[in-house]
Short mmCIF file of C-alpha atoms in Angstrom, two decimals:
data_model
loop_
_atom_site.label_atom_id
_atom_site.label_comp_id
_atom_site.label_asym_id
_atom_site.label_seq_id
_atom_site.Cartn_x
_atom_site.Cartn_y
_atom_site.Cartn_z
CA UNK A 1 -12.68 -27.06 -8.92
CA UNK A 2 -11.76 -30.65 -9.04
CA UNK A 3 -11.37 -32.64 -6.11
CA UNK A 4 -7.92 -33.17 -7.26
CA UNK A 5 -7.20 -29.89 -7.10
CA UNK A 6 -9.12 -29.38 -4.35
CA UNK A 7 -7.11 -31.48 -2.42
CA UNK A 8 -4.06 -30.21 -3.43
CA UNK A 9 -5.09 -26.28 -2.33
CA UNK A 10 -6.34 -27.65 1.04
CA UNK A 11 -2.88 -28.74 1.66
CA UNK A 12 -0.91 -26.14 0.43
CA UNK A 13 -2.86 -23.76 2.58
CA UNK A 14 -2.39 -25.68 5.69
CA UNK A 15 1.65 -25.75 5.03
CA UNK A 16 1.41 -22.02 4.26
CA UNK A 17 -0.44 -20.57 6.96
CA UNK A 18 1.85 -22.48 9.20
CA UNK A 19 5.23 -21.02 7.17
CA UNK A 20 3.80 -17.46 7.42
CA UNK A 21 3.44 -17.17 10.89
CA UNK A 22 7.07 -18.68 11.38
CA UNK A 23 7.92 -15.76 8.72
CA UNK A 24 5.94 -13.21 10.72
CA UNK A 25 8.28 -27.87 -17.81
CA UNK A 26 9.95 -29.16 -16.97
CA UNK A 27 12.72 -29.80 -19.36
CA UNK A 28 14.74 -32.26 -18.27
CA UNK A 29 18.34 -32.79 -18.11
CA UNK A 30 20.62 -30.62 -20.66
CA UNK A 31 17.49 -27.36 -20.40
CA UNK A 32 19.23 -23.75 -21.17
CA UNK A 33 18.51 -20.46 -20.62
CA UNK A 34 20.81 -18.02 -22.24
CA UNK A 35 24.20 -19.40 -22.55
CA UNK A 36 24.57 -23.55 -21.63
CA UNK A 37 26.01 -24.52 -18.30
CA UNK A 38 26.23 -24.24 -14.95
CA UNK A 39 25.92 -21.53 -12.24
CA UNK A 40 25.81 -20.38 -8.67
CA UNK A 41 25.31 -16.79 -9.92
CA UNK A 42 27.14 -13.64 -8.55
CA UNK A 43 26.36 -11.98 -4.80
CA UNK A 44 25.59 -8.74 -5.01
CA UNK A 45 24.71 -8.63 -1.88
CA UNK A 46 23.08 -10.84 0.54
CA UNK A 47 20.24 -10.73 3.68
CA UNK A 48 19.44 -13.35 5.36
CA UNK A 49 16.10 -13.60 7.50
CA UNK A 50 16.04 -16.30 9.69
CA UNK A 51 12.29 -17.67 11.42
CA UNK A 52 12.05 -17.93 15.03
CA UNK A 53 9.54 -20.03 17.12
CA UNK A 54 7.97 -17.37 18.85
CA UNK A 55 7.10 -16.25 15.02
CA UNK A 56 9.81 -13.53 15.17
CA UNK A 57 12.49 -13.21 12.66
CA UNK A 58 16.21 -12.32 12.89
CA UNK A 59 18.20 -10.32 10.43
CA UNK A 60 21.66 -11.10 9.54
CA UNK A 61 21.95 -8.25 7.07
CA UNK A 62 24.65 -5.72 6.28
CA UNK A 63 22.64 -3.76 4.20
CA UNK A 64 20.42 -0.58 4.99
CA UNK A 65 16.91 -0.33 6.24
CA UNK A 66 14.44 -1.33 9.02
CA UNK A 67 16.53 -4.77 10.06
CA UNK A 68 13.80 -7.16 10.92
CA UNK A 69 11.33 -7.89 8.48
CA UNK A 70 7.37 -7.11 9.76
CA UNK A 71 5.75 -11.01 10.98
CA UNK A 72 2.74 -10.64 9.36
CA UNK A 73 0.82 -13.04 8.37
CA UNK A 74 -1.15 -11.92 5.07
CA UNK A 75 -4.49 -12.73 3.22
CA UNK A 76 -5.71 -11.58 0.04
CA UNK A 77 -9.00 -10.00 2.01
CA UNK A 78 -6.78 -8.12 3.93
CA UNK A 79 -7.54 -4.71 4.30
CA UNK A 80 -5.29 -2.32 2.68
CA UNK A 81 -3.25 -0.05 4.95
CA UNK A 82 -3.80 2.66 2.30
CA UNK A 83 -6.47 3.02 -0.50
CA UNK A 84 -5.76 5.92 -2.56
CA UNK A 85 -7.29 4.68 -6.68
CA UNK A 86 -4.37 5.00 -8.90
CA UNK A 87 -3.59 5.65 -13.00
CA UNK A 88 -1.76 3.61 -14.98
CA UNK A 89 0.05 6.32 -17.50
CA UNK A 90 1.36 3.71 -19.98
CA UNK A 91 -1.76 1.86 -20.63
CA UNK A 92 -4.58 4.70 -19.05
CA UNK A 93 -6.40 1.75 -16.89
CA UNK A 94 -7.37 2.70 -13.75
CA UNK A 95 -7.84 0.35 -10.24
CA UNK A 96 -7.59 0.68 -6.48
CA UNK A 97 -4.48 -1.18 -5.28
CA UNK A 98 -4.32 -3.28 -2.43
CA UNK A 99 -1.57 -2.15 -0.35
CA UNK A 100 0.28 -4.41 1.79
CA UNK A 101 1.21 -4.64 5.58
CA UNK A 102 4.57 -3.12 4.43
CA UNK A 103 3.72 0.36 3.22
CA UNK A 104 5.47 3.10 4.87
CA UNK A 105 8.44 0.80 5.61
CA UNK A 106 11.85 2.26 5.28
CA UNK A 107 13.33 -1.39 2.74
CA UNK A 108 15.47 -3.42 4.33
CA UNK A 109 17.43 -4.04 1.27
CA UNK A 110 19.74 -2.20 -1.08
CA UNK A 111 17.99 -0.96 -4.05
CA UNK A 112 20.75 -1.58 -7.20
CA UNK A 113 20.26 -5.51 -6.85
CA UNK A 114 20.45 -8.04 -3.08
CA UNK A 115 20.51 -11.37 -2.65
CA UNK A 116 18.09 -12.35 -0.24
CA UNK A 117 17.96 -15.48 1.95
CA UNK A 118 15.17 -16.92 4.12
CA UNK A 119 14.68 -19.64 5.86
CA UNK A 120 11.49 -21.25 5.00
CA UNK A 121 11.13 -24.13 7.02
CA UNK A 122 10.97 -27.54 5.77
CA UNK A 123 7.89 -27.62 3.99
CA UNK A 124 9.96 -25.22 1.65
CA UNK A 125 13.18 -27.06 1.69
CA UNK A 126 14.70 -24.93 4.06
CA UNK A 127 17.30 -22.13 3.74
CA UNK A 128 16.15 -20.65 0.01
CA UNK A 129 17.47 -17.39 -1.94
CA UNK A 130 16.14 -14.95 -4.00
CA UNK A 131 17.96 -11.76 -6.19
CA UNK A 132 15.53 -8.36 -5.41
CA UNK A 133 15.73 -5.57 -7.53
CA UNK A 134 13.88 -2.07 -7.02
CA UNK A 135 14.29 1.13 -8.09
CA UNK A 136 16.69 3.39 -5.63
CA UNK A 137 13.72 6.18 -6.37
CA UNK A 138 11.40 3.67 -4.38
CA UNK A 139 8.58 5.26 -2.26
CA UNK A 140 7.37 3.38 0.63
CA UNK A 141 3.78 4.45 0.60
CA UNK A 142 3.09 3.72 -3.26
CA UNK A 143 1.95 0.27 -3.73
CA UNK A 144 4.23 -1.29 -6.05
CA UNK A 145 3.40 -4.30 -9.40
CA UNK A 146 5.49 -6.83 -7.70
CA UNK A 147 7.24 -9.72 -10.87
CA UNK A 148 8.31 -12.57 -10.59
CA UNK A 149 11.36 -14.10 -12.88
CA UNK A 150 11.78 -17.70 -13.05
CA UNK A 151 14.77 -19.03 -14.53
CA UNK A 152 15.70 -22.30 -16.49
CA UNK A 153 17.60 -25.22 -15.78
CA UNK A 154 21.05 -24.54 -13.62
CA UNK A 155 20.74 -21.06 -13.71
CA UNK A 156 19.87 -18.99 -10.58
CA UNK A 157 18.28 -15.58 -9.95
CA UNK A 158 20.55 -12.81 -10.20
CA UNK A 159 22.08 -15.28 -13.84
CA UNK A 160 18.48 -14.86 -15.46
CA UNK A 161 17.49 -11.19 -14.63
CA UNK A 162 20.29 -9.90 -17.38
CA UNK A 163 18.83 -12.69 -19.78
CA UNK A 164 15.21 -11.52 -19.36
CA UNK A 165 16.20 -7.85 -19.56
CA UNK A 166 12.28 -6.65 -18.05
CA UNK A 167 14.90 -4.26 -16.42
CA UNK A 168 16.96 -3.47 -19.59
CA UNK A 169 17.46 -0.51 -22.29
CA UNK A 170 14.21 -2.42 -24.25
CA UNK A 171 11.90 -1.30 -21.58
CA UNK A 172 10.81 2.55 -20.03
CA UNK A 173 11.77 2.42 -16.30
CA UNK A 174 8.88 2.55 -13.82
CA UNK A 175 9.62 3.34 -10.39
CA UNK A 176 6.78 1.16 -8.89
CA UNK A 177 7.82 -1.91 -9.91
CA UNK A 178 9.79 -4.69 -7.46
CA UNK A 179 11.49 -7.69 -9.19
CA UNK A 180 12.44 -10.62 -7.80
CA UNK A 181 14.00 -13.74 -9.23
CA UNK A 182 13.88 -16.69 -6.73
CA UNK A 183 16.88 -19.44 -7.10
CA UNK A 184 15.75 -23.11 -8.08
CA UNK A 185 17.40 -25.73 -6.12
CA UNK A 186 19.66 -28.56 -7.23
CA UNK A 187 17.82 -31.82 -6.75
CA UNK A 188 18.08 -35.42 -7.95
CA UNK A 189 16.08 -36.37 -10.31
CA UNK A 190 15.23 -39.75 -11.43
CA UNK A 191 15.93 -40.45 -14.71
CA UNK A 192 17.66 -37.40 -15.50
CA UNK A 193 20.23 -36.49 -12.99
CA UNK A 194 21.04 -33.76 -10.59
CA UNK A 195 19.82 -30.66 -11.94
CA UNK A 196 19.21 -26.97 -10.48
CA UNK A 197 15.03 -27.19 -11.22
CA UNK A 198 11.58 -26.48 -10.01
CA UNK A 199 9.31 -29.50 -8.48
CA UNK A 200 6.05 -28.14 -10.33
CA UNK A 201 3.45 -29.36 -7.83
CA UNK A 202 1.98 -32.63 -7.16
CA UNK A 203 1.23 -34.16 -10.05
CA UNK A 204 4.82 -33.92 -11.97
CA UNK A 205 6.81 -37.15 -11.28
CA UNK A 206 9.55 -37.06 -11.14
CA UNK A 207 9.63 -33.41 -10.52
CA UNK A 208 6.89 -33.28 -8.42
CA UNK A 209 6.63 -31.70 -4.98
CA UNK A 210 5.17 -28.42 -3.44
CA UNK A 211 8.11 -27.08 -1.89
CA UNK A 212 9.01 -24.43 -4.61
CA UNK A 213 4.84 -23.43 -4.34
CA UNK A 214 5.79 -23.04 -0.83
CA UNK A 215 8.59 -20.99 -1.17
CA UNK A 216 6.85 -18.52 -3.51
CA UNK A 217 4.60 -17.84 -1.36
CA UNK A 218 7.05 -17.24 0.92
CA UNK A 219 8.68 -14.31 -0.89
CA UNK A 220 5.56 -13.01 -1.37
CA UNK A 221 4.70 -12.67 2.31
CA UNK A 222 8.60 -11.22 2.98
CA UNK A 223 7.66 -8.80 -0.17
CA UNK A 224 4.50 -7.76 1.02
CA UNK A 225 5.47 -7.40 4.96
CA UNK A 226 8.51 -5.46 4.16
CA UNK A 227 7.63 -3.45 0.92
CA UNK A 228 4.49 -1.68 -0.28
CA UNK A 229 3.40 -4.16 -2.48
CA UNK A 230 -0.01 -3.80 -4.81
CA UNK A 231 -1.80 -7.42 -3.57
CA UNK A 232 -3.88 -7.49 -6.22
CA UNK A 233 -0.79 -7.10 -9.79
CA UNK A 234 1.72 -9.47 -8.71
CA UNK A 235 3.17 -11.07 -11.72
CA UNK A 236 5.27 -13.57 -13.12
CA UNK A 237 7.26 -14.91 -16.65
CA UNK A 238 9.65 -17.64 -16.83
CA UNK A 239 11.89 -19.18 -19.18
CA UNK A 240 12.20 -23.67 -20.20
CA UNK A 241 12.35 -25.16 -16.93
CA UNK A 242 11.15 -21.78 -15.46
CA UNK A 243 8.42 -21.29 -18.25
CA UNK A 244 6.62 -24.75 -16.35
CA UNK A 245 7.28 -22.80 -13.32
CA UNK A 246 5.55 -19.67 -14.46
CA UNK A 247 2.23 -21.90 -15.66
CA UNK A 248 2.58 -23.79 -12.46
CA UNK A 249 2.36 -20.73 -10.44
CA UNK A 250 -0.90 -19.00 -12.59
CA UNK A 251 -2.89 -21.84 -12.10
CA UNK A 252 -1.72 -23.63 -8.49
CA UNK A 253 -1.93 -20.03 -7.01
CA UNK A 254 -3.76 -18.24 -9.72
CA UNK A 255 -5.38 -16.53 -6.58
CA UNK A 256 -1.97 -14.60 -5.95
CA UNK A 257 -0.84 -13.89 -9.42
CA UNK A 258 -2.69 -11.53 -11.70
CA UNK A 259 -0.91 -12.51 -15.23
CA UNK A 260 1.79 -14.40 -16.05
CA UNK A 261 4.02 -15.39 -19.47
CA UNK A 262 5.30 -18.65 -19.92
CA UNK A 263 8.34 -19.03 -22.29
CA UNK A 264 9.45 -22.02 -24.19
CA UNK A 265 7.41 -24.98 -21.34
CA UNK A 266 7.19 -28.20 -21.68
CA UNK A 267 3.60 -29.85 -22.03
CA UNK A 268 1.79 -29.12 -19.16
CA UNK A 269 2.25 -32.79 -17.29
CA UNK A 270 2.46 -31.18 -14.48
CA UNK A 271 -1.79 -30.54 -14.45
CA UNK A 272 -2.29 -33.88 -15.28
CA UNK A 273 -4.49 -36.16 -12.69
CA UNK A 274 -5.03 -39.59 -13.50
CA UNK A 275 -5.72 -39.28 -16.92
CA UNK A 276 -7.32 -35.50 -16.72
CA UNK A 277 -6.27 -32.09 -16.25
CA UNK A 278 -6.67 -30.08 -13.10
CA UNK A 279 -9.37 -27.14 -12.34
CA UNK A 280 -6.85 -23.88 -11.43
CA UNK A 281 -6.82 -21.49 -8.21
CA UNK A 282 -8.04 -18.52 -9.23
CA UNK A 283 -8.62 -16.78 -13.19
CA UNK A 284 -4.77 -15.89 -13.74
CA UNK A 285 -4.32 -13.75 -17.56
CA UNK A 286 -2.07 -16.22 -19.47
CA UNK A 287 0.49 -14.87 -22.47
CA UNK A 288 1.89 -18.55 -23.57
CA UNK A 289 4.91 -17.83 -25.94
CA UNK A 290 6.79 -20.94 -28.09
CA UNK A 291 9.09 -21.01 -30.86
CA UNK A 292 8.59 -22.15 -34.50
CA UNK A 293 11.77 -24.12 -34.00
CA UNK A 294 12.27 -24.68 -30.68
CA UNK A 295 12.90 -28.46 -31.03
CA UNK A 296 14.00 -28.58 -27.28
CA UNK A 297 11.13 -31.11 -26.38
CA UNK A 298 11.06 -32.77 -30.01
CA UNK A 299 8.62 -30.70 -31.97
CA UNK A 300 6.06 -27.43 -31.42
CA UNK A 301 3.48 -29.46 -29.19
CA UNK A 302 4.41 -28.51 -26.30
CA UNK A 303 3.70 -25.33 -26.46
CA UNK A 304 0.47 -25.95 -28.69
CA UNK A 305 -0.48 -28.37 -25.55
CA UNK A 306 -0.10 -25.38 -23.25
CA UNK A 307 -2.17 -22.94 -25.25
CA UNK A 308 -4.93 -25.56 -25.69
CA UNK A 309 -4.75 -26.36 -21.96
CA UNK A 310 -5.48 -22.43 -21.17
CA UNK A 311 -8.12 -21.94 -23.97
CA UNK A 312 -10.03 -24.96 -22.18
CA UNK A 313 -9.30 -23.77 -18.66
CA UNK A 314 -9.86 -20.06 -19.38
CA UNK A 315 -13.45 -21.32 -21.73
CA UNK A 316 -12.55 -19.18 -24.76
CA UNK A 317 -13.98 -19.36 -27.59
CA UNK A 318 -11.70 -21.77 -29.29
CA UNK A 319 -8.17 -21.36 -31.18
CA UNK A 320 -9.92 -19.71 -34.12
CA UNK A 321 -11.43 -16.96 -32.54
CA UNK A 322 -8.64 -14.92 -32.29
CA UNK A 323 -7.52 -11.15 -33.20
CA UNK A 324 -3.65 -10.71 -33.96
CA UNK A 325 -1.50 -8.98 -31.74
CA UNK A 326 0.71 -5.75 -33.27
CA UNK A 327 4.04 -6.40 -31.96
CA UNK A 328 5.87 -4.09 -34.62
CA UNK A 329 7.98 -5.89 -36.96
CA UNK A 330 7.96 -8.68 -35.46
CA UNK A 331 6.26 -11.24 -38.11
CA UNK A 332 5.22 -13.95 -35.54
CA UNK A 333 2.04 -15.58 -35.11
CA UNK A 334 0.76 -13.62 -31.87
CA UNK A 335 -2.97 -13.45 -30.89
CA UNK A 336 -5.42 -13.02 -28.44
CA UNK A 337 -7.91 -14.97 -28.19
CA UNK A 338 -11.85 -14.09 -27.80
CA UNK A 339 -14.49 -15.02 -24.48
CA UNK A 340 -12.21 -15.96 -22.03
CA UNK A 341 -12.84 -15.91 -18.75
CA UNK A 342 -9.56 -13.69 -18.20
CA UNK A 343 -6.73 -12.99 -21.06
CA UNK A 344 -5.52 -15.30 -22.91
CA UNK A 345 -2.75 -14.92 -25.28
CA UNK A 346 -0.63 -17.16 -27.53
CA UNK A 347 2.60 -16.62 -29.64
CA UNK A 348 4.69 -18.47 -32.10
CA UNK A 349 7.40 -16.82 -32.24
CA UNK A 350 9.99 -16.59 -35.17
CA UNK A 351 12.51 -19.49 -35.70
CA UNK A 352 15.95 -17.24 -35.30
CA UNK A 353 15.41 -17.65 -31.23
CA UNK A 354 15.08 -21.57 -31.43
CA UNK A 355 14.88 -22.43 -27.90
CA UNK A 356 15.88 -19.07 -26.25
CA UNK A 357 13.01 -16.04 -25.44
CA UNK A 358 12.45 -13.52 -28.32
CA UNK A 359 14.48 -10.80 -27.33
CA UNK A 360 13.85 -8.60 -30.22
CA UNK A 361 10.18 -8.13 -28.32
CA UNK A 362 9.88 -10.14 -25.06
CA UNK A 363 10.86 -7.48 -22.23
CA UNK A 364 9.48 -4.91 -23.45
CA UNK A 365 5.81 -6.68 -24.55
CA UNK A 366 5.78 -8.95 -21.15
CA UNK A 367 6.44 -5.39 -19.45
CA UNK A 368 3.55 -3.44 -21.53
CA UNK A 369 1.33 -6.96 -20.49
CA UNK A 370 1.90 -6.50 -17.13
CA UNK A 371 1.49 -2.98 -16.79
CA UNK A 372 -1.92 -3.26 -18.53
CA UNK A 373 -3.29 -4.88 -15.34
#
């Protein structure tokens, strides 16, 4: 690991160790996802946990379930309330789970879709919200995949789960699988305005910052305290702004996420350190996906930059040792490439999306990724 990045885990540690036990790229001005403009998003729903010094938390929801969320603080060498090895029936893998503190919970929020608030101190900017979705068939001693959903510039959670559809009539239903899609923030940013974005770490002027890091981790520790979440297949995708977000997250705390899909990122500034690129957290799978004319950022590079980056960090083989990926019809350029330290995947995918995801193929194949795990 670089002493860059060294440096940068040491503090990000600190600052979340002391936010759970309260608790217990970017593109820029004029970014899309889906439709262009602004949004606050619907409420469908809304709980709000509030930290407390003595490490307690209050509940200000209306909504069913337990009320206060557990306060436990959690570590990935935690061990696992229960341990039973389980079968993945789309893909045939098999793996032990790690459950978390929250198994045999009754949930504390409504199952069809809840916006949920906590307060995450300032570290993490504060009051912050997130949309939750699980299936009303949810069992509270089955350790759930828990996936993340990052959305793109001025949209917010419970805007971009429609627009990813990982939910949707493309995809076979599982009931042990928790989504959440946390809302960016709207910030100033110099030189391109006040925007609703993600500060992607430390090294992403002017949208650096570790606030958002902070605040993932946050939901992770309400997830895993209040839900029976499986530690070790928490994943993410994102889309633009939120596609930075999604590589931010796979490397910065590649120790938390198992596999993630970025969609349509910038060039990955946000790992650059005086001239080099940072050593990642952790040996996150990576599915990079760009389009053959997304033109967003000027040309293809950017998302040629982020494959490269995750070839070198993952030591593969190089970009021509590859096998091709059998989406169906879909006639894009989608491969996986050979002697990586973890997967490693790249698409180009065809020029009829332009900027947007492919959404003849992307729910359904990010789904089949994930569930591979």
């Amino acid at each position: 690991m670089s002493r860059a990045s060294h440096s940068y885990q040491s503090r990000l540690t600190a600052v979340s160790l002391s936010l759970l036990l309260a608790l217990a790229g970017c593109s820029g001005a004029g970014d899309e996802s889906g439709e262009s403009g602004e949004g606050t998003g619907s409420d469908g729903g809304t709980t709000t946990t509030t930290a407390t010094e003595d490490g307690s938390a209050t509940d200000g929801s209306s909504t069913t379930g337990t009320g206060a969320p557990t306060t436990t603080s959690t570590t990935t060498d935690a061990t696992p309330t229960t341990d039973p090895a389980t079968t993945d029936t789309a893909t045939g893998t098999t793996g032990d789970p790690l459950a978390s503190p929250g198994c045999g919970l009754a949930p504390p929020d409504l199952p069809d879709g809840v916006n949920v608030t906590l307060d995450v101190g300032p570290e993490g900017d504060g009051v912050r919200r997130f949309y939750l979705r699980r299936s009303p068939d949810y069992d509270p001693d089955v350790p759930h995949r828990l996936i993340f959903g990052f959305a793109g510039t001025n949209w917010v959670g419970d805007m971009i789960e429609p627009y990813f559809g990982l939910q949707g009539d493309k995809v076979e239903p599982r009931p042990d699988e928790i989504f959440v899609y946390p809302d960016p923030l709207w910030r100033d940013f110099d030189g391109w305005g006040n925007l609703g974005g993600w500060v992607l770490g430390p090294y992403a002027a002017p949208a650096d910052g570790e606030q958002d890091l902070v605040f993932v981790e946050a939901v992770i520790a309400y997830m895993e305290s209040n839900y029976c979440i499986d530690r070790e297949r928490v994943f993410a995708t994102g889309h633009s702004w939120g596609g930075d977000m999604a590589q931010v997250v796979g490397c910065f705390l590649g120790d938390r996420f198992r596999a993630t899909v970025p969609v349509a990122a910038n060039s990955p500034y946000w790992f650059e350190d005086r001239g080099g690129f940072v050593d990642c957290v952790g040996d996150t799978a990576v599915w990079t996906m760009f389009g053959q004319a997304d033109e967003h950022f000027g040309s293809q590079d950017p998302g040629l930059e982020c494959r490269d980056f995750w070839l070198d960090e993952r030591g593969c083989d190089g970009v021509d040792a590859a096998i091709g990926l059998d989406l169906g019809d879909a006639p894009d350029e989608c491969v996986e490439y050979q002697g990586c330290s973890a997967t490693t995947r790249f698409c180009l995918y065809g020029a009829q999306y332009g900027h947007q995801v492919p959404g003849d193929y992307f729910a359904a194949a990010t789904m089949a990724f994930f569930r591979s795990f």
